Amino acid sequence: MKTLKNLTILITFLFFTSSSFAADETIEMLNKLGKESMVYSKKIVRIDVGDTVFWKSTNPGHNVEFIKGGVPEGVEKFKTKFSKDAQYTFKVPGI
């Protein structure tokens, strides 16, 4: 019985504190990075539930649009205007 009580307390603690561990990632939208053109500063980002990704329009002429296969299954559609900063908080984990 004591083990069940401790487990319940642990699960409750993890549930209520999970958002406090959320991470933020900033990705720059760039015209050039090294030898590549029209790129993002990071190619891959690991996402946990509650993480927010910020896209900074460092160079004009870029936008963000989630495409099938490019984001974790279950992520809502998302499309930004060109040359505007944007952010999205994920409700689904993935890479």
Coordinates of C-alpha atoms in Angstrom, one line a residue:
M1 CA 0.0 0.0 0.0
K2 CA 2.9 2.4 0.8
T3 CA 4.4 1.7 -2.6
L4 CA 1.2 2.6 -4.4
K5 CA 1.0 5.8 -2.4
N6 CA 4.6 6.7 -3.3
L7 CA 3.9 5.9 -7.0
T8 CA 0.8 8.1 -7.0
I9 CA 2.8 11.0 -5.5
L10 CA 5.6 10.5 -8.1
I11 CA 3.2 10.4 -11.0
T12 CA 1.3 13.5 -9.7
F13 CA 4.6 15.4 -9.3
L14 CA 5.7 14.5 -12.8
F15 CA 2.4 15.4 -14.3
F16 CA 2.3 18.9 -12.7
T17 CA 5.9 19.7 -13.3
S18 CA 6.3 18.5 -16.8
S19 CA 5.6 22.0 -18.3
S20 CA 8.3 23.5 -16.1
F21 CA 10.9 21.4 -18.0
A22 CA 9.7 22.5 -21.4
A23 CA 12.5 23.7 -23.6
D24 CA 12.6 26.5 -26.2
E25 CA 14.5 26.3 -29.5
T26 CA 15.3 29.2 -31.8
I27 CA 15.8 28.5 -35.4
E28 CA 17.0 31.2 -37.8
M29 CA 15.6 31.4 -41.4
L30 CA 18.7 32.2 -43.5
N31 CA 19.4 33.0 -47.1
K32 CA 22.8 31.3 -46.9
L33 CA 24.7 29.0 -44.4
G34 CA 28.0 27.7 -45.5
K35 CA 27.6 26.5 -49.1
E36 CA 23.8 26.0 -48.7
S37 CA 21.1 28.5 -49.8
M38 CA 17.6 29.1 -48.4
V39 CA 18.2 27.2 -45.2
Y40 CA 17.3 27.1 -41.5
S41 CA 20.1 27.4 -38.9
K42 CA 19.2 23.9 -37.5
K43 CA 18.1 21.0 -39.7
I44 CA 16.8 18.7 -36.9
V45 CA 15.3 19.5 -33.5
R46 CA 14.2 17.0 -30.8
I47 CA 10.8 18.0 -29.5
D48 CA 9.1 17.1 -26.2
V49 CA 5.5 17.9 -25.3
G50 CA 5.4 21.6 -24.3
D51 CA 8.5 22.6 -26.2
T52 CA 8.2 25.8 -28.2
V53 CA 10.2 26.4 -31.4
F54 CA 10.8 30.1 -32.4
W55 CA 11.6 30.8 -36.0
K56 CA 13.5 34.1 -36.4
S57 CA 13.3 35.7 -39.8
T58 CA 16.9 36.7 -39.9
N59 CA 16.9 37.1 -43.7
P60 CA 13.7 38.1 -45.6
G61 CA 11.8 35.9 -48.0
H62 CA 11.3 32.8 -45.8
N63 CA 8.3 31.1 -44.1
V64 CA 7.6 28.0 -42.0
E65 CA 5.1 25.4 -43.2
F66 CA 4.6 21.9 -41.7
I67 CA 4.5 19.2 -44.4
K68 CA 3.5 15.6 -44.1
G69 CA 6.5 13.6 -43.0
G70 CA 8.4 16.7 -41.9
V71 CA 6.8 16.8 -38.4
P72 CA 5.7 14.2 -35.9
E73 CA 2.4 12.4 -36.6
G74 CA -0.5 14.3 -35.0
V75 CA 0.9 17.8 -35.3
E76 CA -1.6 20.3 -36.5
K77 CA -1.1 22.2 -39.8
F78 CA 1.0 25.3 -39.4
K79 CA 1.9 27.9 -42.1
T80 CA 3.4 31.4 -41.5
K81 CA 3.6 34.5 -43.6
F82 CA 6.8 35.3 -45.4
S83 CA 9.5 37.3 -43.6
K84 CA 7.8 37.1 -40.2
D85 CA 9.0 35.6 -36.9
A86 CA 6.9 32.7 -35.7
Q87 CA 6.5 30.3 -32.9
Y88 CA 4.8 27.0 -32.2
T89 CA 4.3 25.0 -29.0
F90 CA 4.2 21.3 -29.6
K91 CA 1.6 19.0 -28.1
V92 CA 3.3 15.9 -29.7
P93 CA 6.9 14.7 -29.1
G94 CA 9.2 13.8 -31.9
I95 CA 12.3 14.7 -33.9

